mmCIF file of C-alpha atoms and ligand atoms in Angstrom:
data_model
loop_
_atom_site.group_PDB
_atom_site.id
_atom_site.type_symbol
_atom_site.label_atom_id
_atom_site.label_comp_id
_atom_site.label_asym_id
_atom_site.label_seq_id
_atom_site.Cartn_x
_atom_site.Cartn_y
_atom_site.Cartn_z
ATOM 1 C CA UNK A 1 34.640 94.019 19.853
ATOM 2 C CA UNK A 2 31.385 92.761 21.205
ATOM 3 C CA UNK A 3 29.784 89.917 18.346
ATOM 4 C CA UNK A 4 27.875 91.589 15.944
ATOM 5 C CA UNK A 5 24.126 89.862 16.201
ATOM 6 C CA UNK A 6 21.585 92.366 14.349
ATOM 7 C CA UNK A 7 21.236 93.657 10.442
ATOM 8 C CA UNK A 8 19.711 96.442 9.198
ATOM 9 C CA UNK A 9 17.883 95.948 5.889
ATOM 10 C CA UNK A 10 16.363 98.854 4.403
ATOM 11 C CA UNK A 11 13.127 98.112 2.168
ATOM 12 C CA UNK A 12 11.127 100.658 2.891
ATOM 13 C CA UNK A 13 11.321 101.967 -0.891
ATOM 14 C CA UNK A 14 8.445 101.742 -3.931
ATOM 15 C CA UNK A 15 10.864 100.046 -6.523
ATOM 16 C CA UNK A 16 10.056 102.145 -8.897
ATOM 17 C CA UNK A 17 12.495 101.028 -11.530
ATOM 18 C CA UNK A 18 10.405 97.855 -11.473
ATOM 19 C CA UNK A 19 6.886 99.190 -12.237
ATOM 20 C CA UNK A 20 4.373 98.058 -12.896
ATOM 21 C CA UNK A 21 5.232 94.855 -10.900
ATOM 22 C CA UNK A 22 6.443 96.301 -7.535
ATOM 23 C CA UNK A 23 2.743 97.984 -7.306
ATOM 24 C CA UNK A 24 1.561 94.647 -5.580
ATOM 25 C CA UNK A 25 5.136 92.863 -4.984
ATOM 26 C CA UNK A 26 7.969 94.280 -3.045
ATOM 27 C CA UNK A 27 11.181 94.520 -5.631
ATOM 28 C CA UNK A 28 12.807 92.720 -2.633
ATOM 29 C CA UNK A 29 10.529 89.635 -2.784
ATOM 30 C CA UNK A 30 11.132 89.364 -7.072
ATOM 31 C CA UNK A 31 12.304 85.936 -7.580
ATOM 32 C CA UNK A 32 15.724 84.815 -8.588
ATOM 33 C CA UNK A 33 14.073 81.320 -9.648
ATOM 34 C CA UNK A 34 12.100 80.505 -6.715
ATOM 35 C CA UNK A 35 13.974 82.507 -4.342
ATOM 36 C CA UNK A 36 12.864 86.102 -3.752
ATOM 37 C CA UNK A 37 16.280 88.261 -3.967
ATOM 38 C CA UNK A 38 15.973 89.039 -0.530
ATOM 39 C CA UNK A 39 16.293 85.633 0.930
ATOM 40 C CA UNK A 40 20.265 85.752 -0.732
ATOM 41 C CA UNK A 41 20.924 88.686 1.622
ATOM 42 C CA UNK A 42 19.208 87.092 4.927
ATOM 43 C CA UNK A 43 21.624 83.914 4.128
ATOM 44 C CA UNK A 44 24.492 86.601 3.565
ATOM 45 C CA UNK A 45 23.572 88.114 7.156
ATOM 46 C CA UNK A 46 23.488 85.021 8.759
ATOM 47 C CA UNK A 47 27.053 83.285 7.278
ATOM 48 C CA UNK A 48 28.257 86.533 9.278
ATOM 49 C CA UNK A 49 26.699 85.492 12.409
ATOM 50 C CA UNK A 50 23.454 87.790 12.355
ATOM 51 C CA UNK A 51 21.020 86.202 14.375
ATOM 52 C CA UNK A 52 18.060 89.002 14.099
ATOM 53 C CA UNK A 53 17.247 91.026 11.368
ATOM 54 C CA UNK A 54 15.622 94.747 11.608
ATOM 55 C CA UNK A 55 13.614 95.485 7.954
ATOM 56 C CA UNK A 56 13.141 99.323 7.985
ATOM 57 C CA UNK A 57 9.127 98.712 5.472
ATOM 58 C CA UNK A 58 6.768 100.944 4.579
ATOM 59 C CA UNK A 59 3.057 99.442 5.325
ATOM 60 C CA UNK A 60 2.798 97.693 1.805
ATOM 61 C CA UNK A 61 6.103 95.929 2.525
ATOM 62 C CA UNK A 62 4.680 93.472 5.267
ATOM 63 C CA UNK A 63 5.074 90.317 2.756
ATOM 64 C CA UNK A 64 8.496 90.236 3.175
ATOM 65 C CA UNK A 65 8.310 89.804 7.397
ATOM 66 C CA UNK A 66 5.264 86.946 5.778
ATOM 67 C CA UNK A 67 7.941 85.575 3.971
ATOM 68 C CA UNK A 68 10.313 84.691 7.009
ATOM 69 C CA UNK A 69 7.200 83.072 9.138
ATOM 70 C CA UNK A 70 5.890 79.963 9.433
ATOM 71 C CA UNK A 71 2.389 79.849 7.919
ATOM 72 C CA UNK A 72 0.619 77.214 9.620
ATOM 73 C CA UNK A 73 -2.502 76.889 6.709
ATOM 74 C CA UNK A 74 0.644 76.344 3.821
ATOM 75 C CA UNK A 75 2.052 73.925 6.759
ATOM 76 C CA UNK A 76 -1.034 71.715 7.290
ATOM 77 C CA UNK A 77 -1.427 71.416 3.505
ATOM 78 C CA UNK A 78 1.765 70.294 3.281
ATOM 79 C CA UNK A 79 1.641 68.177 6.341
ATOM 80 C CA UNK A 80 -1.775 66.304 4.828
ATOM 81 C CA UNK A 81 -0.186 65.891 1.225
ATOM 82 C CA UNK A 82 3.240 64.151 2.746
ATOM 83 C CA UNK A 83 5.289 67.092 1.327
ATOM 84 C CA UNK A 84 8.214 66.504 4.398
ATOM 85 C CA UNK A 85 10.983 68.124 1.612
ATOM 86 C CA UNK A 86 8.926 71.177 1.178
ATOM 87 C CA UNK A 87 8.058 71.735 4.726
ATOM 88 C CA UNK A 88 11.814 71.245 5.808
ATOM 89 C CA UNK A 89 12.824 73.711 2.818
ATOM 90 C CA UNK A 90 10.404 76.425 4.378
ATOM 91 C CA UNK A 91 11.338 75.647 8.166
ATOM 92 C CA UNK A 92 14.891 76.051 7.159
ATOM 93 C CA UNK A 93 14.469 79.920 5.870
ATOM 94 C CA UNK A 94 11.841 80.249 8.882
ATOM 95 C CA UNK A 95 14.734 79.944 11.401
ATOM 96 C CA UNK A 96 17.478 81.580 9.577
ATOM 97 C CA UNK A 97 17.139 84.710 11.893
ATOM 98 C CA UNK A 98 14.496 86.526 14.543
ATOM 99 C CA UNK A 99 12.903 89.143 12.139
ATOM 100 C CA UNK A 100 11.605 92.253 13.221
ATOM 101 C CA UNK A 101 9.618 95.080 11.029
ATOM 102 C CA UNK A 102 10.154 98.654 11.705
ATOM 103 C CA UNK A 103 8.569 101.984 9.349
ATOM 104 C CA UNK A 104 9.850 103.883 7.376
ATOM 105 C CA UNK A 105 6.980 106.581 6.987
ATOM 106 C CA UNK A 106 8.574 109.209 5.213
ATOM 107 C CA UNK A 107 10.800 108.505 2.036
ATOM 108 C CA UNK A 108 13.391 110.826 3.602
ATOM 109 C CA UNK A 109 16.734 108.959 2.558
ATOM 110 C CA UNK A 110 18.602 106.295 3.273
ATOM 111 C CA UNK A 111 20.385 107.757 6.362
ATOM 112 C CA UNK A 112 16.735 108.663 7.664
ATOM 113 C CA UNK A 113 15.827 104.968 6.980
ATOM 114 C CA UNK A 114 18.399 103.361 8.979
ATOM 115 C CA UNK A 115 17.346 106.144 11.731
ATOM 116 C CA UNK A 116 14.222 104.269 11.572
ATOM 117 C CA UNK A 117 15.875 101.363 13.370
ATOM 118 C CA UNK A 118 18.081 103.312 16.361
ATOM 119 C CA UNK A 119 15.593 101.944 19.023
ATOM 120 C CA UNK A 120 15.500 97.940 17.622
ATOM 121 C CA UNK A 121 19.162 98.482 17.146
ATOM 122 C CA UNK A 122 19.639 98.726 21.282
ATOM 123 C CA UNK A 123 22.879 100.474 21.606
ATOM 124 C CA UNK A 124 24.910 97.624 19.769
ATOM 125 C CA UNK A 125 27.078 98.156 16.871
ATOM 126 C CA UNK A 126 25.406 96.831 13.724
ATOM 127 C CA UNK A 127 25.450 95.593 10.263
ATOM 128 C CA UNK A 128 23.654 97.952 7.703
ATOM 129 C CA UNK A 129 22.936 95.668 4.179
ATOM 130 C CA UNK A 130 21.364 97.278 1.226
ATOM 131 C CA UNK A 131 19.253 94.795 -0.743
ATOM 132 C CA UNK A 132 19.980 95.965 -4.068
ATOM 133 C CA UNK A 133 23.283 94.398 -3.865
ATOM 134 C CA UNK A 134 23.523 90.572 -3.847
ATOM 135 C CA UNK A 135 27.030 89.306 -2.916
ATOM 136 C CA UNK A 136 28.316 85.734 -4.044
ATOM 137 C CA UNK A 137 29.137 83.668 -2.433
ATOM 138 C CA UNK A 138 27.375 83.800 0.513
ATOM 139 C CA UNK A 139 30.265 83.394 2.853
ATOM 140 C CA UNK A 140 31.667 86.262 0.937
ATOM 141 C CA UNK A 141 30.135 90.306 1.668
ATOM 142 C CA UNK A 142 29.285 90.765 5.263
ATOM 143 C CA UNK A 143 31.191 87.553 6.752
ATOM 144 C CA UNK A 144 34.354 89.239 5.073
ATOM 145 C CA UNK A 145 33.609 92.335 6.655
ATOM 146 C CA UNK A 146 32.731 91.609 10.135
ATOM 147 C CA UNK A 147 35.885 89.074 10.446
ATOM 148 C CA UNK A 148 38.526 91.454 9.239
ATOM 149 C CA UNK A 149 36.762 94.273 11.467
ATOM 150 C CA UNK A 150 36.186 92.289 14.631
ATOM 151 C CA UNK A 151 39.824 91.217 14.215
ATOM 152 C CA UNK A 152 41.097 94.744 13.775
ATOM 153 C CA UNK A 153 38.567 96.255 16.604
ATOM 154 C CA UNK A 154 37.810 98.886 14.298
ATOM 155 C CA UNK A 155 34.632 99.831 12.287
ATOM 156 C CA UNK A 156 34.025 99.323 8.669
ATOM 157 C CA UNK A 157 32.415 99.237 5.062
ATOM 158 C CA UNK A 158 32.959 96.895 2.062
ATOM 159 C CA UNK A 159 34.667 98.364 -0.665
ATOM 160 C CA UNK A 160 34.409 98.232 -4.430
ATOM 161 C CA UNK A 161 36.663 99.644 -7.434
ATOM 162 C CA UNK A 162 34.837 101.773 -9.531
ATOM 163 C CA UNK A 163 35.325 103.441 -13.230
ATOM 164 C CA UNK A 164 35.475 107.034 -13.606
ATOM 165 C CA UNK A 165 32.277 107.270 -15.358
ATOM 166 C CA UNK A 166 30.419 105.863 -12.437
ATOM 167 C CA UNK A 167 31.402 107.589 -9.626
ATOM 168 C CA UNK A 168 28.787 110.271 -9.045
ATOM 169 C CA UNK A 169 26.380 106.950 -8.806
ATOM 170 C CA UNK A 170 27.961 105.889 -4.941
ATOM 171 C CA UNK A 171 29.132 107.061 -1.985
ATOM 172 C CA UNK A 172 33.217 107.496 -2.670
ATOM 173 C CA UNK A 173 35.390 107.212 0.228
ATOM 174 C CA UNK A 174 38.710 109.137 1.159
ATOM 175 C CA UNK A 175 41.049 106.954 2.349
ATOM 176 C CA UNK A 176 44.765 105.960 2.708
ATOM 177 C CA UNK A 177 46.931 102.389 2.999
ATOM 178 C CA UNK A 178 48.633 101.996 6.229
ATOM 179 C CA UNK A 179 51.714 100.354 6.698
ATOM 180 C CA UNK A 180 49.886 97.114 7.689
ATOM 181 C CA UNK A 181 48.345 97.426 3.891
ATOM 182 C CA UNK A 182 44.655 98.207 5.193
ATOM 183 C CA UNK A 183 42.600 101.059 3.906
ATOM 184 C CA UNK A 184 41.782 103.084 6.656
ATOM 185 C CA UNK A 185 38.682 105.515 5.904
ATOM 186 C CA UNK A 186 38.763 109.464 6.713
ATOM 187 C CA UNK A 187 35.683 111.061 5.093
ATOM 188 C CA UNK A 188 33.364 110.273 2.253
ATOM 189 C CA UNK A 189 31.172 111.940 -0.221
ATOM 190 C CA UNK A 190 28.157 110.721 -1.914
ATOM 191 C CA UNK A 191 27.589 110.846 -5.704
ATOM 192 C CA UNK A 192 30.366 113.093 -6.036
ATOM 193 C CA UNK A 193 31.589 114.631 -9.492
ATOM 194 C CA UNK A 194 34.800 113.110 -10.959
ATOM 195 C CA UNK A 195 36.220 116.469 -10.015
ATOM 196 C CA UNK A 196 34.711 115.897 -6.428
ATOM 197 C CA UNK A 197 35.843 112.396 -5.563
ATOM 198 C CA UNK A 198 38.307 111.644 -3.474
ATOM 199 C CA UNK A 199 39.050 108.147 -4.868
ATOM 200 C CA UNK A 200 37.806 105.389 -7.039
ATOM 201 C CA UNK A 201 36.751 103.388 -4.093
ATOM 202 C CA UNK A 202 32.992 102.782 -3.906
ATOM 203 C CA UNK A 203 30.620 101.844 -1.082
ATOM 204 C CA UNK A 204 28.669 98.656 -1.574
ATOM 205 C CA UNK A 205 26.006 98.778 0.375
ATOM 206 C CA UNK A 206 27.570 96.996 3.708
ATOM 207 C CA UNK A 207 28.956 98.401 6.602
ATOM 208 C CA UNK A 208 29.512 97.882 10.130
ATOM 209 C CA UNK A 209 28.421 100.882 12.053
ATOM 210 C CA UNK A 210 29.084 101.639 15.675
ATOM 211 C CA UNK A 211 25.687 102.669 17.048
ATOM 212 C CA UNK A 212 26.984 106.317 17.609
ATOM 213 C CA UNK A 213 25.878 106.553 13.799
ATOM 214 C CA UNK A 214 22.242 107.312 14.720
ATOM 215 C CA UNK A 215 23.743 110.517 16.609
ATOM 216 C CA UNK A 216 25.156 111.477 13.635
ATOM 217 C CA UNK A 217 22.110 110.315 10.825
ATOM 218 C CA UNK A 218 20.297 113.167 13.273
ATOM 219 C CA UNK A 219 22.512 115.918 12.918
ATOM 220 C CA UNK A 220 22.734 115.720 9.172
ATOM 221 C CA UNK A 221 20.731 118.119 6.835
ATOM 222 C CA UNK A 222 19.265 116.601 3.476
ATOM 223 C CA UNK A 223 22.352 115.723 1.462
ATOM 224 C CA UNK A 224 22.424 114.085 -2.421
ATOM 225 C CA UNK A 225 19.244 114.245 -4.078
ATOM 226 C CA UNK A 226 17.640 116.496 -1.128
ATOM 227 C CA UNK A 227 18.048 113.559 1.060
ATOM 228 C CA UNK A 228 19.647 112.487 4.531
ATOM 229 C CA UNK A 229 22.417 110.554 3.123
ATOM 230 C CA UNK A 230 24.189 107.387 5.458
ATOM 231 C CA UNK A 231 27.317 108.221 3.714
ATOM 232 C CA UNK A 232 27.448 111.823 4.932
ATOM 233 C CA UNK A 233 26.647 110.203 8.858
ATOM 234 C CA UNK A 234 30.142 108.167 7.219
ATOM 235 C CA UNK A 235 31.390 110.890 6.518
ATOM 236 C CA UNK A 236 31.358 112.609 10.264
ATOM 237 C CA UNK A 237 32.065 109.446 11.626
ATOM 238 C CA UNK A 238 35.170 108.817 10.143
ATOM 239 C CA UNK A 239 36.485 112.489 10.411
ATOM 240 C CA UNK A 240 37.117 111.410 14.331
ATOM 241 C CA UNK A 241 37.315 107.715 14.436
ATOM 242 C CA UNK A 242 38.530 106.095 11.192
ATOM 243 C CA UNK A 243 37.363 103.357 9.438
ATOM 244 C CA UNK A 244 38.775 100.141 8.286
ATOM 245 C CA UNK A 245 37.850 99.409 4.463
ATOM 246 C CA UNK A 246 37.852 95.935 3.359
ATOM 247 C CA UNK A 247 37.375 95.268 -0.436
ATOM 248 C CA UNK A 248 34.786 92.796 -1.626
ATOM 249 C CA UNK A 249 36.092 89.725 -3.209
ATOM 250 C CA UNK A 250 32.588 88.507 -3.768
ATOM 251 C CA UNK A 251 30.537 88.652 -7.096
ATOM 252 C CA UNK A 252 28.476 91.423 -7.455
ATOM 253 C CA UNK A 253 24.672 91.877 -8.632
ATOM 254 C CA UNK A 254 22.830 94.781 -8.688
ATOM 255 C CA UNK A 255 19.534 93.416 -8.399
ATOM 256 C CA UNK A 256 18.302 97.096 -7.659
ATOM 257 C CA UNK A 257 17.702 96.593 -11.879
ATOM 258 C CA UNK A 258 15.456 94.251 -14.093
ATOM 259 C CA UNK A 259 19.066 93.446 -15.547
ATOM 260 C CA UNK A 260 20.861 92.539 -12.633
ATOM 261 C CA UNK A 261 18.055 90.465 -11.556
ATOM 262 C CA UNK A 262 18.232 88.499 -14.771
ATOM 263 C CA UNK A 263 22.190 88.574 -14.438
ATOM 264 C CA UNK A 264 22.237 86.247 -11.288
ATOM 265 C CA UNK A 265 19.421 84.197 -12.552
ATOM 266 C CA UNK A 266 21.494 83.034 -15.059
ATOM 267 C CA UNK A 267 24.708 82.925 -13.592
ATOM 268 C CA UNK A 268 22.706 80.457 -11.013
ATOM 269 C CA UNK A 269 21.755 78.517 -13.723
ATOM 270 C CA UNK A 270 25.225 78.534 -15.457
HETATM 271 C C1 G1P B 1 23.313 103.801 -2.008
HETATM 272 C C2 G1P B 1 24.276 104.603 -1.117
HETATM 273 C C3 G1P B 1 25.625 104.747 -1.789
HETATM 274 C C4 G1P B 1 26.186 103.390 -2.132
HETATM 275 C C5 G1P B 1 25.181 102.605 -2.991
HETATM 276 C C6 G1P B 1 25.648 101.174 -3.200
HETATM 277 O O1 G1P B 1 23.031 104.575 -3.145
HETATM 278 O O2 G1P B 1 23.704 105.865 -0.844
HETATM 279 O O3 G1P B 1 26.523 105.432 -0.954
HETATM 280 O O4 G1P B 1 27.414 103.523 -2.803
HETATM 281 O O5 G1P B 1 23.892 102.551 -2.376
HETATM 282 O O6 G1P B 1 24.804 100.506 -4.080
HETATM 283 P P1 G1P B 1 21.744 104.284 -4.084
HETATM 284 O O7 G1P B 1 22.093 103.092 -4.913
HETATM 285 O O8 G1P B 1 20.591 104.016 -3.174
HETATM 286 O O9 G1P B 1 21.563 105.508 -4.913
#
């Protein structure tokens, strides 16, 4: 399998769930200390061997591309105080990865989101990782994934156990064990019933797509919620070319939540 160099990050939604403070900051820029959340998934993306990331925004998400530049004002400040720590610090997250800012115009879905990104995507196949999820440690999450798939030449998605009573909250996947012990992926359903699902396996919010996908994201019709769902792109997907499920052994954080967001600070400080 060719190396896997690009990551999809979709932020093109209003964070809601954190107004009133996501009316002027992106929920993906809230800090975990002084580290907006979204810098953990960059570092994530590059322990895997990303070298550019593709951030599906909307118009009022443009300080999170700010975030990943050099700003040359901040830098001569710095430069005139003596403040050769700091400047390193900021050079270091400047050059984690090449960013590049696509729109999202339309809150159509998450499927419709990644869509966004077919033409930065070029053909390859790609990493999708949601931001809501924060995987620890970084060498965890997306390096997991991309080493067991690249060995296996197959594509794939991170997996996670879930309890009955959350199950209509993710995308389930139908799968089996094969002799070799791997779970190889044949459909999936998102925010199925407990009636509907076809397992208790979850996904996480990372997945290694072969660019055929976009093909796919276009034929759906709006899915869960009245929206065009990834999963159901999965879903078609994996009905003709199966996919290899890895399960996370990383620490989760659902930083999607005012909770989860104070769950990882602490655990940081711990
Ligand atoms: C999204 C996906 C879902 C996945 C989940 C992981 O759902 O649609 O398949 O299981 O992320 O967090 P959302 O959390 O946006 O409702």
């Amino acid at each position: 399998m060719t190396k896997i160099r690009k990551a999809v990050i979709p932020a093109a939604g209003y964070g809601t769930r954190f107004l009133p403070i996501t009316k002027v900051i992106p929920k993906e820029l809230l800090p975990i200390g002084n580290k907006p959340a979204i810098q953990y998934v960059v570092e994530e993306a590059v322990e895997a061997g990303i070298e550019e990331i593709i951030l599906v925004c909307n118009p009022h998400k443009i300080p999170i591309a700010d975030f990943f530049r050099p700003d040359r004002y901040l830098n001569r400040f710095l430069e005139g105080k003596g403040k050769e720590k700091e400047i390193e610090d900021l050079k270091r997250i400047e050059s984690l990865a090449r960013i590049t800012v696509v729109y999202q115009e339309e809150a159509l879905g998450l499927g419709h989101s990644i869509l966004c990104a077919e033409d930065a995507v070029e053909g390859e196949p790609f990493l999708v990782m949601l931001p809501d999820v924060l995987i620890l440690p970084s060498h965890t999450g997306a390096k997991q994934l991309v080493e067991e798939c690249q060995q296996k030449m197959a594509w794939g998605v991170l997996l996670e156990k879930v309890p009955k009573e959350k199950l209509s909250s993710y995308g389930i996947v139908k799968s089996v064990i094969n002799p070799q012990g791997d779970f190889v992926i044949h459909g999936a359903v998102e925010k199925p019933t407990i009636e509907e699902a076809p397992s208790d396996l979850s996904l996480l919010g990372r997945y290694l797509l072969p660019a055929e996908i976009f093909k796919y994201i276009n034929e759906q019709k709006k899915g869960a919620k009245g929206e065009i769902q990834l999963t159901d792109a999965i879903n078609s997907v994996a009905q003709k070319t199966p996919a290899l499920g890895i399960l996370n052994s990383g620490k989760i954080f659902d930083v999607g939540t005012p909770e989860g967001l104070s769950e990882i600070y602490f655990h940081l400080k711990a």
